[in-house]
GROMACS .gro file of N, CA and C in nm:
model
  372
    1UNK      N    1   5.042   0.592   4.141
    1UNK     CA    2   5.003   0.649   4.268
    1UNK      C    3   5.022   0.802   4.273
    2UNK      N    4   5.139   0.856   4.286
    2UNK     CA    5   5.148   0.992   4.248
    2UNK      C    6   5.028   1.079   4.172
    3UNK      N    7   4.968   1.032   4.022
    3UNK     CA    8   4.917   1.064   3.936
    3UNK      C    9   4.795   1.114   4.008
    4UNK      N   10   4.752   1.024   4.100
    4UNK     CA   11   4.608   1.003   4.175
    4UNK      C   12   4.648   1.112   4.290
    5UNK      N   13   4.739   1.146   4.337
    5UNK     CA   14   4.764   1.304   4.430
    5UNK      C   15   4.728   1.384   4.379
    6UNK      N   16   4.784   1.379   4.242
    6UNK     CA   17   4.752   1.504   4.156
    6UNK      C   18   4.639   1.592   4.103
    7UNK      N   19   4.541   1.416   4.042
    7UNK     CA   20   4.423   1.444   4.041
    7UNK      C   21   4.345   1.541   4.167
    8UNK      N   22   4.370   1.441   4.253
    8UNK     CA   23   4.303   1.538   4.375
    8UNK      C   24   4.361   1.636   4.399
    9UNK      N   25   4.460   1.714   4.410
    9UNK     CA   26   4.504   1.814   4.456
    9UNK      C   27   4.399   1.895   4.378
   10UNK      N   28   4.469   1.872   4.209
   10UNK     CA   29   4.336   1.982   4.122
   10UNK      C   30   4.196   2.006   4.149
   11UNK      N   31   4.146   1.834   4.174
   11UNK     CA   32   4.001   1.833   4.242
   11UNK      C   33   3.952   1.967   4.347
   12UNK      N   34   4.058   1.946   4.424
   12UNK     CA   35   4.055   2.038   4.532
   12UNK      C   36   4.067   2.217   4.515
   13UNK      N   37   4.159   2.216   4.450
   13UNK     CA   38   4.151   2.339   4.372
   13UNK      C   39   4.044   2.448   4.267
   14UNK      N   40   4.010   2.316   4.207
   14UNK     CA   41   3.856   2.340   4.156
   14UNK      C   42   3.762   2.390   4.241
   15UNK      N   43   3.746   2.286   4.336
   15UNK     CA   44   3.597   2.269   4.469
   15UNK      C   45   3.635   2.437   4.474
   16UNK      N   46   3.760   2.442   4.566
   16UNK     CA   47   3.782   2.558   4.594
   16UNK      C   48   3.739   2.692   4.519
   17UNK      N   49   3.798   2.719   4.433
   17UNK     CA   50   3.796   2.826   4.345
   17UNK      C   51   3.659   2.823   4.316
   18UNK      N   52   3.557   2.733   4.271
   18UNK     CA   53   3.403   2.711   4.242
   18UNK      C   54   3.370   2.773   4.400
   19UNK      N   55   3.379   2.760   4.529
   19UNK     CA   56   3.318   2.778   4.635
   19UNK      C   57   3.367   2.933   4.678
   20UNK      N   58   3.493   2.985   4.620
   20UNK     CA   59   3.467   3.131   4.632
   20UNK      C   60   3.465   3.201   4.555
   21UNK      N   61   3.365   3.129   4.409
   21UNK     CA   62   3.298   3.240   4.369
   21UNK      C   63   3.168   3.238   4.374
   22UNK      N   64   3.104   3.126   4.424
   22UNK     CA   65   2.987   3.150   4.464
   22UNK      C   66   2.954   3.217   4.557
   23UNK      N   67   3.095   3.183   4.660
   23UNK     CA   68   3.035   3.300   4.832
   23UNK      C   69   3.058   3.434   4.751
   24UNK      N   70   3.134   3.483   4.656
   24UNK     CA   71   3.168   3.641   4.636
   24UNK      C   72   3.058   3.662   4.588
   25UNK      N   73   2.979   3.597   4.450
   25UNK     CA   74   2.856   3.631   4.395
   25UNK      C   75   2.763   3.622   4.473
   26UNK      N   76   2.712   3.598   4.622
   26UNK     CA   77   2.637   3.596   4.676
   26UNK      C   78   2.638   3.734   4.825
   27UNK      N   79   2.753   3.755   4.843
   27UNK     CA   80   2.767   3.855   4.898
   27UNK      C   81   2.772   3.972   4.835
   28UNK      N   82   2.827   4.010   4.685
   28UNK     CA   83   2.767   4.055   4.573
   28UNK      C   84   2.616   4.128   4.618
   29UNK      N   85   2.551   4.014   4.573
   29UNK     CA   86   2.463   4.059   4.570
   29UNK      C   87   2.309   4.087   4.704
   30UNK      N   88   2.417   4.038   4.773
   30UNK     CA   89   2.342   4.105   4.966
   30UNK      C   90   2.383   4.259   4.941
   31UNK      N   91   2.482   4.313   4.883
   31UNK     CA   92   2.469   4.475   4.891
   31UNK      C   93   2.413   4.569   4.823
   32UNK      N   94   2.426   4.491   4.680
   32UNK     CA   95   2.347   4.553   4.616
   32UNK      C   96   2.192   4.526   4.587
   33UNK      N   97   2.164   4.660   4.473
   33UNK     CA   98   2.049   4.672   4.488
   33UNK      C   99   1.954   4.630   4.339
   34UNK      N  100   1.846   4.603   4.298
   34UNK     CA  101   1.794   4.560   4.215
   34UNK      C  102   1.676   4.684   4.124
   35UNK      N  103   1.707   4.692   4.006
   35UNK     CA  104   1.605   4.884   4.011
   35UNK      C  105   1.481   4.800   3.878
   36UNK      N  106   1.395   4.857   3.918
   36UNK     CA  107   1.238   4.839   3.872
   36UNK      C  108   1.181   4.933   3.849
   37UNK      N  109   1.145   4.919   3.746
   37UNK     CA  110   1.060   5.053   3.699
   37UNK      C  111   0.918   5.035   3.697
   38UNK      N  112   0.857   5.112   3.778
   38UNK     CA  113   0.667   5.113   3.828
   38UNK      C  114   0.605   5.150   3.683
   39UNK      N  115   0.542   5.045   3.640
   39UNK     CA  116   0.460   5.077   3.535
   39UNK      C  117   0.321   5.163   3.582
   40UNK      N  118   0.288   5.043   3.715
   40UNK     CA  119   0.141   5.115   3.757
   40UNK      C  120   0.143   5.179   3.812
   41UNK      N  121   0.260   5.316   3.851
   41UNK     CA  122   0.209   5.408   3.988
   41UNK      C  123   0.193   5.349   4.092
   42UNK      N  124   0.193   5.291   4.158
   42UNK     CA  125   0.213   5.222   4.249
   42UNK      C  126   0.296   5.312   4.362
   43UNK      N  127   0.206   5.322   4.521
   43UNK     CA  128   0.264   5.442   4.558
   43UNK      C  129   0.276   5.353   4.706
   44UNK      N  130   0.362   5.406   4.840
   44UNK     CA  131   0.401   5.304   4.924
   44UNK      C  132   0.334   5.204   5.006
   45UNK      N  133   0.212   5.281   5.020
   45UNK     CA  134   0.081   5.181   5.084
   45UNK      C  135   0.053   5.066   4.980
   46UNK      N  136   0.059   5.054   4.833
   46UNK     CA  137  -0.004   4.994   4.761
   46UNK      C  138   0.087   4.904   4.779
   47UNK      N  139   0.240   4.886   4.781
   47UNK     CA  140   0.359   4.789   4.806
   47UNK      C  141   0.363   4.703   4.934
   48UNK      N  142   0.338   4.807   5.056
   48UNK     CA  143   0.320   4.764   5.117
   48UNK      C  144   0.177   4.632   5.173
   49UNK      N  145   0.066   4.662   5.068
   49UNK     CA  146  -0.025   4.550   5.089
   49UNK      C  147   0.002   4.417   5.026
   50UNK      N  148   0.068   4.450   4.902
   50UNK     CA  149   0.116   4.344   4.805
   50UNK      C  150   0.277   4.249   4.913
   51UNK      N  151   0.328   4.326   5.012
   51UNK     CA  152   0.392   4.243   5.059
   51UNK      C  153   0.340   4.146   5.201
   52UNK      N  154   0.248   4.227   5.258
   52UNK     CA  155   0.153   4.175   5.368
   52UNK      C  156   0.093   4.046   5.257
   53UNK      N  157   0.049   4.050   5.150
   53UNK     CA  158  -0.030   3.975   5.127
   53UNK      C  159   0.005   3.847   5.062
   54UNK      N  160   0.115   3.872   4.981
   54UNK     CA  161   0.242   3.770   4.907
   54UNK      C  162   0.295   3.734   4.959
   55UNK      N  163   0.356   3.771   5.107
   55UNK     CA  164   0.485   3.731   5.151
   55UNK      C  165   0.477   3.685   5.310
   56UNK      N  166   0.562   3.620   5.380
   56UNK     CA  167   0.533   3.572   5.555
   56UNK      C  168   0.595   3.673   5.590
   57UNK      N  169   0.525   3.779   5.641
   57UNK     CA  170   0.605   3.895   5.667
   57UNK      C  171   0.603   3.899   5.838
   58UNK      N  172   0.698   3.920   5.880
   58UNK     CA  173   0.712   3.885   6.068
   58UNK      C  174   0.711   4.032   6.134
   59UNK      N  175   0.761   4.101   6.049
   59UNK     CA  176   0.750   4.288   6.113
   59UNK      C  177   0.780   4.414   5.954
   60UNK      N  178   0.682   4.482   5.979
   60UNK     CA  179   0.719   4.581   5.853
   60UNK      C  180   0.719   4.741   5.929
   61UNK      N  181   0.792   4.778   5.853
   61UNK     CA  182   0.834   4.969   5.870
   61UNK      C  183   0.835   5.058   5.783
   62UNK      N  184   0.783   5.123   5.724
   62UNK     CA  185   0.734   5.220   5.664
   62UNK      C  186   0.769   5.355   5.686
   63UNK      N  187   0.879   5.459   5.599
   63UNK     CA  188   0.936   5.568   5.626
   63UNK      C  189   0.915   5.640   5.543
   64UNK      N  190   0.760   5.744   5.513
   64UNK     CA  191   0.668   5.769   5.457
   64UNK      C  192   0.820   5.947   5.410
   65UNK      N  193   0.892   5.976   5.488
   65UNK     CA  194   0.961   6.076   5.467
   65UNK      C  195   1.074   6.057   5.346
   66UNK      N  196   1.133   5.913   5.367
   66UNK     CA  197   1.225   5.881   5.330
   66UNK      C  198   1.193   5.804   5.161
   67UNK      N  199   1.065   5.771   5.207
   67UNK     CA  200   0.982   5.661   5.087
   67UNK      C  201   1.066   5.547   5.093
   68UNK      N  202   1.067   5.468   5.196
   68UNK     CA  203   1.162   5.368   5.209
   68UNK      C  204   1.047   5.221   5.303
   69UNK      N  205   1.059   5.140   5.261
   69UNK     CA  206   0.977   5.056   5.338
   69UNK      C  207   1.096   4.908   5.377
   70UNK      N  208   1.087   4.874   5.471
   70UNK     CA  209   1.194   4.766   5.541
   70UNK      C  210   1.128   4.614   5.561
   71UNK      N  211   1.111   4.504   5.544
   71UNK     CA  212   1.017   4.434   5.623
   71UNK      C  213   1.079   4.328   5.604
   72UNK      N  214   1.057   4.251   5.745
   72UNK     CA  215   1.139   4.105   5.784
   72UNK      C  216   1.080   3.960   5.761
   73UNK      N  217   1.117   3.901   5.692
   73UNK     CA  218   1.007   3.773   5.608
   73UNK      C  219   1.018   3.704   5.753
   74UNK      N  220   0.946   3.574   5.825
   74UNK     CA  221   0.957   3.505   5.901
   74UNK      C  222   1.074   3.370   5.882
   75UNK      N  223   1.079   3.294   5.919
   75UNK     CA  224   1.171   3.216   5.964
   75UNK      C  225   1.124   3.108   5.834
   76UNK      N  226   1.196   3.008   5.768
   76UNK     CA  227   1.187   2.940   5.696
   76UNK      C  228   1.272   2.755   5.688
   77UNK      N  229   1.222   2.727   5.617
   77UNK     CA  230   1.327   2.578   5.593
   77UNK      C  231   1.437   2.619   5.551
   78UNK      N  232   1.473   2.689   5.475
   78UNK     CA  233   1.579   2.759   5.406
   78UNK      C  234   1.617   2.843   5.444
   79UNK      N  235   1.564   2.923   5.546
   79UNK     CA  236   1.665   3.052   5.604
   79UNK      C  237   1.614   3.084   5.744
   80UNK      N  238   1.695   3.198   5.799
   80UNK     CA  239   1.634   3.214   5.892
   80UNK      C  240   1.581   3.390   5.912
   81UNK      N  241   1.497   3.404   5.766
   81UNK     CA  242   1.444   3.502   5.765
   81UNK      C  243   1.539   3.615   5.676
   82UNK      N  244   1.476   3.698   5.573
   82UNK     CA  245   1.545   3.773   5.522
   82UNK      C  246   1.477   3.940   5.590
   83UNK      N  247   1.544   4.017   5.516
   83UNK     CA  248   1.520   4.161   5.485
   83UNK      C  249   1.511   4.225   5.344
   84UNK      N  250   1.358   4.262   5.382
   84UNK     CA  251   1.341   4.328   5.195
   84UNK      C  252   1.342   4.474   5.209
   85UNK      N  253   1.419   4.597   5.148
   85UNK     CA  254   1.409   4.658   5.153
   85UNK      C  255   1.394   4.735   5.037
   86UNK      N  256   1.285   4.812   5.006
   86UNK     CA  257   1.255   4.898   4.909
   86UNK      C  258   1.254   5.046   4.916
   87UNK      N  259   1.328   5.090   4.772
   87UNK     CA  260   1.389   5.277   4.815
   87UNK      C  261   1.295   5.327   4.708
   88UNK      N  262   1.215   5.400   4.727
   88UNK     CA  263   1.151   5.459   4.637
   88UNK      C  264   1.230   5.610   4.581
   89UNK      N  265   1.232   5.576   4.426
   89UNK     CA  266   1.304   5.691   4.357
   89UNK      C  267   1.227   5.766   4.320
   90UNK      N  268   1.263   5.914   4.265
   90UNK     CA  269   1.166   6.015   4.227
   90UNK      C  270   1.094   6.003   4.052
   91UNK      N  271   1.225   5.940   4.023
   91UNK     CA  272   1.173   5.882   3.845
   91UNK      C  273   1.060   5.799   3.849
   92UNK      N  274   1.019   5.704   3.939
   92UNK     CA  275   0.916   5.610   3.959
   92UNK      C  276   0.950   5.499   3.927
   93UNK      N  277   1.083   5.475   3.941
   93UNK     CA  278   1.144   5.373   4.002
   93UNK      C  279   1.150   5.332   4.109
   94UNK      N  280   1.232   5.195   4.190
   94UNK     CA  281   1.253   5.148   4.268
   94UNK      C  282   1.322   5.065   4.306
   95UNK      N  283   1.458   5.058   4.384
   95UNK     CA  284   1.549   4.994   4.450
   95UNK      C  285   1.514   4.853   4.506
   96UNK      N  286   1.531   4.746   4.466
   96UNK     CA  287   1.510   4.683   4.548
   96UNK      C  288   1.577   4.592   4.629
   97UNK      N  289   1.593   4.534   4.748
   97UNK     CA  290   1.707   4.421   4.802
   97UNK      C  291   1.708   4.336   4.934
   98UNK      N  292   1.663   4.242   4.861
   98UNK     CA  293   1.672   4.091   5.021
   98UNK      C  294   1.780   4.023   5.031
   99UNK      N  295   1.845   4.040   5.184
   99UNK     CA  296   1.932   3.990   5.207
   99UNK      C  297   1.909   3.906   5.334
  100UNK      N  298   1.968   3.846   5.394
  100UNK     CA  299   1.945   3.795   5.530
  100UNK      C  300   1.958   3.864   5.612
  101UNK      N  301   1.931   3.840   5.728
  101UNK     CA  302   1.929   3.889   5.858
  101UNK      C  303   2.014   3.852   5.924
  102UNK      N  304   2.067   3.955   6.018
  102UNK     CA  305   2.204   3.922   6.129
  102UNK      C  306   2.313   3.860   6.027
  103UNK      N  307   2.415   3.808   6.128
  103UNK     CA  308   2.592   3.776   6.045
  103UNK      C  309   2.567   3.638   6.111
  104UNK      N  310   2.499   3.555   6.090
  104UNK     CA  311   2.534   3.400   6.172
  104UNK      C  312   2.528   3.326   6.029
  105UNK      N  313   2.382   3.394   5.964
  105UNK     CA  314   2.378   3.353   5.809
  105UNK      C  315   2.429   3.412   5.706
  106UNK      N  316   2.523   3.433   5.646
  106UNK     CA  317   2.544   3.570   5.528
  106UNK      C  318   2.495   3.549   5.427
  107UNK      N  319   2.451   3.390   5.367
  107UNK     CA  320   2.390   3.422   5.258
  107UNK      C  321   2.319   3.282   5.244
  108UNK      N  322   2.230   3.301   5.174
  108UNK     CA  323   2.094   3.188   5.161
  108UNK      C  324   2.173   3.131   5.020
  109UNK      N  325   2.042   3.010   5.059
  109UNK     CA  326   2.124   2.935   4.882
  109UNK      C  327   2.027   3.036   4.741
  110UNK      N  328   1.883   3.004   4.723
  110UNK     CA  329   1.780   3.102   4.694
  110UNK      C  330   1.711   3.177   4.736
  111UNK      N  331   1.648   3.185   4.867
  111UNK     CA  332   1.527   3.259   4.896
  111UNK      C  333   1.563   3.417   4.910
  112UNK      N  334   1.687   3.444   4.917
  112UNK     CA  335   1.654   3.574   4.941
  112UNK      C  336   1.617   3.630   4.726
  113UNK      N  337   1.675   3.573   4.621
  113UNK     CA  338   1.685   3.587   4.503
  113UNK      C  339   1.566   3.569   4.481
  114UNK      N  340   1.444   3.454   4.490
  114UNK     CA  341   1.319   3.430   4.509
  114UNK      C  342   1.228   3.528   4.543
  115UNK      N  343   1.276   3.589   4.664
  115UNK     CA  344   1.213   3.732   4.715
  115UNK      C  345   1.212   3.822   4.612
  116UNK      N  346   1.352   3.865   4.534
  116UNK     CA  347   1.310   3.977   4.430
  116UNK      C  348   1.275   3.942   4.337
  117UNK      N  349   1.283   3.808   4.295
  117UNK     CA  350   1.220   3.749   4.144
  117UNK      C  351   1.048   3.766   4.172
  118UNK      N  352   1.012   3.692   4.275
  118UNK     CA  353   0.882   3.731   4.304
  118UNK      C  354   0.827   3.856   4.307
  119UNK      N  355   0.872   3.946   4.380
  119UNK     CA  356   0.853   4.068   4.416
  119UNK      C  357   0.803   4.136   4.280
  120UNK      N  358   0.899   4.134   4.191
  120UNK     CA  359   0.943   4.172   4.036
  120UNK      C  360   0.816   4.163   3.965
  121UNK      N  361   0.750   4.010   3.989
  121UNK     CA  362   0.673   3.990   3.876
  121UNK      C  363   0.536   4.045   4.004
  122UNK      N  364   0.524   4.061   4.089
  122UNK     CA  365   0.381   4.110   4.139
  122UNK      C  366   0.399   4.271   4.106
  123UNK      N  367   0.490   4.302   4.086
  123UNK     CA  368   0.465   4.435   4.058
  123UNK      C  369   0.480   4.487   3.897
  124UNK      N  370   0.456   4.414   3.843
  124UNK     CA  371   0.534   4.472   3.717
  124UNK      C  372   0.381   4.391   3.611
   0.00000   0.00000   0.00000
């Protein structure tokens, strides 16, 4: 009997330790950012159609000063909407990073990762 506490205690310890490092690797990577390098020139209007057109986009913003574009995916089975935000660099690179929206959700299981995997290969 004892033996069988034990087991579980470790069980538990495991679950545990497995469940905060997935929340750390996932909050991880809500801050940071993802960098891409523009093969095609690709300049902010041209990003911006490729996300109107790829993506359920619910509101987009465009900061033609900043070269920064913001835009809010719509509501999903899986989330309740991310934020993609792209920083345009002077090398002709580009920042990229979806995270969720508001603090009720902090982190999706995939879709916000989906967003830049996708993103990635339409532009590249």
């Amino acid at each position: 009997m004892p033996l069988s506490i034990v087991v579980q205690g470790w069980l538990l310890i495991v679950f545990g330790i497995a469940l905060w490092y997935f929340t750390a690797k996932r909050m991880k990577q809500r801050r940071c950012f993802d960098v891409l390098h523009l093969v095609h020139g690709y300049r902010l209007d041209d990003i911006e159609k490729v996300l109107m057109n790829n993506f359920r986009i619910a509101h987009l913003e465009t900061d033609p000063e900043n070269q920064l574009i913001t835009a809010l995916t719509r509501f999903s089975l899986l989330s309740w909407g991310e934020q993609i935000t792209i920083i345009f660099l002077k090398e002709g690179d580009i920042l990229i990073n979806s995270r969720t929206v508001g603090n009720v959700q902090p982190v999706t299981i995939v879709k916000d990762r989906l967003n830049i995997k996708r993103l990635k290969a339409l532009l590249t």
